[in-house]
XYZ file of C-alpha atoms in Angstrom:
414
model
C 0.000 0.000 0.000
C 2.860 2.364 0.832
C 4.385 1.714 -2.579
C 1.119 2.690 -4.330
C 0.889 5.926 -2.355
C 4.538 6.773 -3.050
C 3.978 6.152 -6.766
C 0.835 8.300 -6.858
C 2.502 11.155 -4.988
C 5.568 11.089 -7.262
C 3.365 10.871 -10.365
C 1.248 13.781 -9.132
C 4.345 15.893 -8.578
C 5.693 15.006 -12.023
C 2.429 16.019 -13.714
C 2.104 19.230 -11.720
C 5.699 20.226 -12.454
C 5.396 19.342 -16.151
C 2.369 21.597 -16.530
C 4.128 24.382 -14.623
C 7.221 23.934 -16.791
C 5.110 24.404 -19.923
C 3.743 27.697 -18.626
C 7.263 28.720 -17.586
C 8.520 28.009 -21.104
C 5.870 30.348 -22.553
C 6.736 33.020 -19.980
C 10.459 32.834 -20.782
C 9.923 32.816 -24.540
C 7.614 35.815 -24.661
C 9.393 37.705 -21.877
C 12.264 37.994 -24.359
C 9.901 39.858 -26.687
C 8.788 42.142 -23.881
C 5.151 41.089 -24.122
C 2.795 38.666 -22.431
C 1.775 35.198 -23.561
C -0.589 35.464 -26.549
C -4.083 34.254 -25.690
C -4.344 31.834 -28.620
C -1.096 30.085 -27.634
C -2.153 29.836 -23.996
C -5.582 28.535 -25.011
C -4.037 25.887 -27.277
C -1.739 24.767 -24.471
C -4.508 24.497 -21.872
C -6.908 22.706 -24.265
C -4.206 20.150 -25.062
C -3.686 19.143 -21.424
C -6.650 16.695 -21.160
C -5.069 14.782 -24.068
C -1.423 15.291 -23.180
C -1.632 14.236 -19.518
C -2.870 10.641 -20.166
C -0.155 10.243 -22.805
C 2.387 11.642 -20.346
C 1.319 9.200 -17.619
C 1.671 6.256 -20.029
C 5.108 7.390 -21.236
C 6.447 7.934 -17.716
C 5.158 4.577 -16.569
C 6.514 2.640 -19.567
C 9.905 4.353 -19.169
C 10.104 2.951 -15.637
C 10.056 6.198 -13.685
C 7.934 4.640 -10.932
C 9.529 1.253 -10.392
C 12.939 2.653 -9.385
C 14.318 3.173 -5.886
C 15.290 6.790 -6.453
C 17.218 6.972 -3.192
C 19.853 4.864 -5.014
C 19.582 6.705 -8.343
C 22.622 7.194 -10.564
C 23.457 7.582 -14.285
C 21.126 4.831 -15.649
C 18.178 6.435 -13.856
C 19.129 9.857 -15.244
C 19.068 8.385 -18.745
C 15.545 7.095 -18.085
C 14.447 10.635 -17.200
C 15.991 12.060 -20.397
C 14.330 9.376 -22.537
C 10.939 9.853 -20.834
C 11.149 13.635 -21.120
C 12.097 13.447 -24.800
C 9.307 11.031 -25.761
C 6.833 13.093 -23.734
C 7.845 16.309 -25.534
C 7.592 14.699 -28.983
C 4.166 13.152 -28.355
C 2.858 16.286 -26.622
C 3.868 18.346 -29.661
C 2.045 15.914 -31.946
C -1.101 16.189 -29.796
C -0.943 20.017 -29.711
C -0.571 20.302 -33.486
C -3.406 17.799 -33.963
C -5.727 19.933 -31.826
C -4.483 23.334 -33.004
C -2.795 23.302 -36.442
C -1.096 26.634 -35.713
C 0.542 25.106 -32.614
C 3.014 27.365 -30.836
C 6.670 28.402 -31.244
C 9.275 25.649 -31.465
C 11.388 27.523 -28.903
C 8.666 26.868 -26.303
C 8.884 23.127 -27.022
C 12.689 23.191 -26.641
C 12.629 25.239 -23.405
C 9.872 23.015 -22.004
C 11.859 19.858 -22.845
C 15.005 21.134 -21.101
C 13.225 22.354 -17.979
C 11.098 19.203 -17.742
C 14.204 16.992 -17.550
C 15.837 19.360 -15.058
C 12.889 19.486 -12.638
C 12.217 15.717 -12.752
C 15.892 15.010 -12.191
C 16.067 17.547 -9.368
C 13.041 16.000 -7.671
C 14.635 12.559 -7.675
C 18.023 13.934 -6.680
C 16.312 15.505 -3.678
C 14.975 12.070 -2.676
C 18.481 10.619 -2.809
C 20.000 13.568 -0.975
C 17.379 13.240 1.771
C 18.242 9.572 2.236
C 21.999 10.210 2.216
C 21.523 12.943 4.805
C 19.574 10.593 7.094
C 22.217 7.874 6.714
C 25.031 10.342 7.365
C 23.377 11.341 10.626
C 23.017 7.685 11.613
C 26.634 6.981 10.706
C 27.791 9.870 12.899
C 26.367 8.323 16.077
C 28.667 8.357 19.140
C 29.411 4.625 18.873
C 30.464 4.906 15.208
C 34.239 4.770 14.761
C 35.837 7.427 12.585
C 36.968 5.648 9.440
C 39.328 6.527 6.600
C 39.239 4.789 3.210
C 42.461 4.324 1.264
C 41.455 4.537 -2.380
C 39.023 7.074 -3.840
C 38.276 5.044 -6.976
C 35.194 3.010 -7.877
C 35.680 0.455 -5.090
C 36.223 3.158 -2.462
C 33.162 5.113 -3.595
C 30.965 2.008 -3.553
C 32.313 1.097 -0.128
C 31.549 4.549 1.279
C 27.970 4.297 0.018
C 27.598 0.788 1.414
C 28.867 1.818 4.839
C 26.422 4.736 4.850
C 23.584 2.282 4.185
C 24.621 0.080 7.112
C 24.907 2.168 10.273
C 24.906 -1.043 12.298
C 28.576 -1.606 11.383
C 29.420 1.623 13.274
C 31.757 3.115 10.676
C 31.604 6.881 10.153
C 33.538 7.542 6.937
C 35.410 10.819 7.435
C 37.108 10.867 4.040
C 39.589 9.258 1.660
C 43.302 9.174 1.044
C 44.510 8.525 -2.496
C 47.837 8.905 -4.273
C 46.258 10.301 -7.448
C 47.126 14.037 -7.505
C 44.065 14.746 -9.677
C 41.748 13.756 -6.824
C 43.325 15.925 -4.144
C 40.989 18.586 -2.780
C 37.936 17.019 -4.422
C 35.026 15.094 -2.923
C 33.922 11.532 -3.665
C 30.309 10.637 -2.766
C 30.290 13.710 -0.544
C 33.470 12.829 1.376
C 36.730 14.782 0.945
C 39.998 13.373 -0.368
C 42.240 14.412 2.522
C 45.668 13.616 1.092
C 48.011 10.880 -0.096
C 49.434 7.980 1.874
C 52.344 10.248 2.809
C 49.815 12.412 4.681
C 48.363 9.465 6.629
C 49.929 10.354 9.982
C 48.752 13.968 9.786
C 45.226 13.010 8.672
C 44.850 10.374 11.402
C 45.872 12.851 14.090
C 43.767 15.720 12.736
C 40.551 13.731 12.264
C 40.988 11.235 15.153
C 40.787 8.233 12.822
C 40.331 4.764 14.359
C 39.770 2.535 11.293
C 41.545 2.337 7.955
C 39.914 0.346 5.163
C 42.024 -0.379 2.081
C 39.793 -0.200 -0.994
C 42.281 -0.571 -3.849
C 41.764 -4.130 -5.153
C 44.268 -3.707 -7.993
C 47.038 -2.004 -5.998
C 50.534 -3.490 -5.921
C 51.566 -5.494 -2.881
C 54.338 -2.997 -2.111
C 51.794 -0.169 -1.861
C 49.465 -2.199 0.352
C 52.405 -3.277 2.507
C 53.500 0.334 3.020
C 49.987 1.426 3.989
C 49.528 -1.559 6.324
C 52.816 -0.913 8.103
C 52.027 2.805 8.453
C 48.521 2.039 9.731
C 49.768 -0.456 12.302
C 52.363 2.025 13.460
C 49.557 4.516 14.115
C 47.480 1.963 16.033
C 44.671 1.783 13.462
C 42.312 -1.135 12.947
C 43.082 -2.324 9.413
C 40.564 -3.840 7.036
C 40.545 -4.432 3.298
C 38.326 -5.443 0.400
C 38.815 -8.607 -1.660
C 41.171 -8.630 -4.604
C 40.167 -7.400 -8.039
C 39.175 -10.872 -9.261
C 36.821 -11.281 -6.288
C 35.146 -7.988 -7.256
C 34.618 -8.943 -10.898
C 30.851 -8.465 -10.627
C 31.397 -4.793 -9.774
C 29.691 -4.845 -6.398
C 30.941 -4.045 -2.931
C 29.226 -5.217 0.237
C 29.921 -4.609 3.901
C 30.192 -8.386 4.316
C 33.222 -8.392 1.970
C 35.318 -6.241 4.312
C 37.878 -8.432 6.055
C 41.142 -8.252 7.949
C 44.325 -7.683 5.973
C 45.838 -11.066 5.056
C 49.317 -12.099 4.054
C 48.477 -12.405 0.344
C 47.345 -8.753 0.347
C 50.832 -7.503 1.200
C 52.706 -10.067 -0.887
C 51.208 -8.617 -4.055
C 50.665 -12.031 -5.605
C 48.190 -14.848 -5.317
C 48.462 -16.988 -2.206
C 50.194 -20.293 -2.892
C 47.597 -22.997 -2.352
C 49.042 -26.197 -0.912
C 47.165 -29.360 -1.870
C 46.813 -30.719 1.645
C 44.570 -33.527 0.435
C 47.547 -34.903 -1.458
C 49.636 -35.083 1.724
C 46.846 -36.269 4.025
C 48.113 -39.829 3.719
C 51.299 -39.017 5.628
C 49.579 -36.755 8.181
C 46.846 -39.120 9.327
C 47.742 -41.178 12.384
C 51.190 -39.589 12.545
C 52.981 -37.523 15.209
C 53.368 -34.097 13.621
C 55.625 -31.351 14.976
C 55.156 -27.710 13.958
C 57.835 -25.276 15.087
C 56.870 -21.610 15.243
C 53.327 -22.853 15.827
C 52.216 -19.546 17.316
C 53.285 -17.439 14.337
C 51.093 -16.289 11.448
C 52.269 -19.070 9.116
C 52.783 -21.745 11.769
C 49.365 -21.272 13.386
C 47.581 -21.494 10.024
C 49.552 -24.628 9.216
C 48.448 -26.157 12.538
C 44.813 -25.415 11.673
C 45.202 -27.183 8.331
C 47.090 -30.179 9.730
C 44.523 -30.655 12.513
C 41.842 -31.346 9.877
C 43.582 -34.599 8.903
C 43.474 -36.165 12.367
C 47.154 -36.748 13.142
C 47.956 -39.159 15.974
C 49.471 -36.257 17.896
C 50.108 -32.595 17.069
C 53.051 -30.899 18.766
C 52.801 -27.087 18.963
C 56.329 -25.840 19.544
C 57.135 -22.191 19.970
C 59.157 -19.692 21.973
C 56.259 -17.325 22.752
C 54.067 -18.402 25.637
C 51.015 -16.329 24.699
C 50.909 -17.286 21.023
C 51.257 -21.011 21.767
C 48.561 -20.742 24.426
C 46.189 -19.065 21.966
C 46.588 -21.597 19.130
C 46.382 -24.466 21.608
C 43.150 -23.055 23.062
C 41.691 -22.499 19.586
C 42.455 -26.004 18.344
C 41.157 -27.649 21.534
C 37.850 -25.864 20.951
C 37.606 -26.964 17.303
C 39.110 -30.453 17.649
C 38.432 -31.735 21.196
C 39.394 -35.301 20.215
C 42.834 -34.273 18.909
C 45.897 -35.076 21.058
C 47.587 -31.666 21.324
C 50.881 -31.005 23.098
C 51.892 -27.357 23.542
C 55.683 -27.131 23.910
C 57.545 -23.990 24.959
C 61.051 -24.303 23.540
C 63.696 -22.242 21.756
C 65.028 -23.818 18.549
C 68.429 -22.255 19.343
C 68.646 -24.594 22.354
C 69.944 -27.750 20.699
C 69.721 -29.895 23.832
C 66.090 -28.906 24.434
C 65.142 -29.650 20.826
C 66.790 -33.080 21.004
C 64.857 -33.895 24.194
C 61.575 -32.969 22.452
C 62.416 -35.299 19.548
C 63.510 -38.066 21.883
C 60.300 -37.852 23.926
C 57.746 -37.565 21.122
C 59.528 -39.066 18.066
C 57.670 -36.975 15.443
C 57.326 -38.590 12.033
C 56.562 -35.334 10.212
C 58.211 -31.996 10.982
C 57.032 -28.630 9.677
C 59.688 -26.076 10.564
C 58.141 -22.578 10.506
C 60.056 -20.864 13.316
C 62.043 -17.866 12.057
C 62.735 -14.178 12.554
C 61.109 -12.466 9.566
C 61.093 -8.680 10.130
C 63.846 -7.690 7.748
C 64.621 -4.087 8.876
C 64.680 -5.147 12.530
C 66.926 -8.147 11.903
C 69.307 -6.070 9.793
C 70.064 -4.227 13.034
C 70.478 -7.574 14.819
C 72.229 -9.880 12.325
C 73.679 -12.148 15.019
C 70.197 -13.005 16.294
C 68.964 -13.615 12.739
C 71.803 -16.061 12.118
C 71.308 -17.801 15.483
C 67.577 -18.301 14.919
C 67.145 -18.716 11.173
C 70.344 -20.627 10.462
C 71.573 -22.303 13.639
C 68.015 -22.911 14.918
C 67.030 -24.506 11.614
C 70.173 -26.640 11.730
C 69.303 -27.864 15.242
C 65.798 -28.919 14.212
C 66.989 -30.531 10.973
C 69.744 -32.527 12.735
C 67.354 -33.726 15.433
C 64.843 -34.788 12.782
C 67.575 -36.723 10.982
C 68.964 -38.311 14.152
C 65.535 -39.492 15.382
C 64.514 -40.727 11.926
C 61.640 -38.363 11.116
C 60.028 -39.498 7.889
C 59.586 -36.007 6.479
C 61.087 -32.598 7.202
C 59.474 -29.562 5.555
C 60.923 -26.059 5.838
C 58.078 -23.527 5.789
C 59.402 -20.034 5.219
C 58.309 -16.688 3.916
C 60.506 -14.879 1.400
C 61.464 -12.436 4.168
C 62.642 -15.163 6.530
C 64.856 -16.644 3.817
């Protein structure tokens, strides 16, 4: 019922404005001559209305002006208005000349056509602006976190609109940062472009930003990595959109926003390991994962746990990280025999005791220092952990006859 009333109200406004526009066109045309509207022209116009209005209603309806959600209107909807206005003007002219062969000046028809499109477009733009204003007020609620979007392109614009439509996610988009100099100082979907990634620190401080969402699906990994590192250094919560191939349908949804993952900063597709192919040597086997609390090691533990090993050894130097992955896996796999082991791979004697006690058949060695700039300042520690530590684990695996030894390493750790 509400839809019918909305349609009738919008139709009524369109008809009222179209009639008013016609009179305005006469007024403008003959005001240029310094005289009033001739009576015969005005009479012809008014007598044509009972015939023109039904035609106008049919044209507007068939052109789809009343089955659109105008609060989401964009270019395709504008084209509909132009088409409807043009057809209406042509048919109205035909009707007028059929009723009154003398018709009226062609300039009136042209002025009427232009103003008709303008007023119908303005009416629908007002509906969208009203909705955007309401959503902006919702998004600016006290619990909404001030959010910055990196990337003022198509994906960033769509994301800003989507966040405005979903105040329940509590993201108040303050503006954008983008490296394109042509966008600086401009606005995208009503939000300002506040600077480039070099201005991130200043923008975050000035606007009290809490969240940074990376909306550049086609950006290079080096660019994403730089933004991620800068954002983490400023204490921001970092999110991103899927890669360009995941956005091939041209849509952006709030549900697609996710945490930044390792493949985002690598700048290449994630290497997919066919774990089904190696399940045969994981099932019913004692499996040791070193560096089990790290980003790579913990994910490896999650994958290995799926194949029901006889025992899964979670070895790491960090107490908290090992505790967290142990707790997570116990919740997901209560039947799995898990053994959290706090040990330093640089301690050869300790590593040998672990191998002697548990006799792992499969070893995934993922423990390594991987922060390159930091380790360049501490080369001795890098050598002790990445080289000597790896040697200790490899020798113990060889001495205690492990069936398989797999070195898991990022390019940085190597």
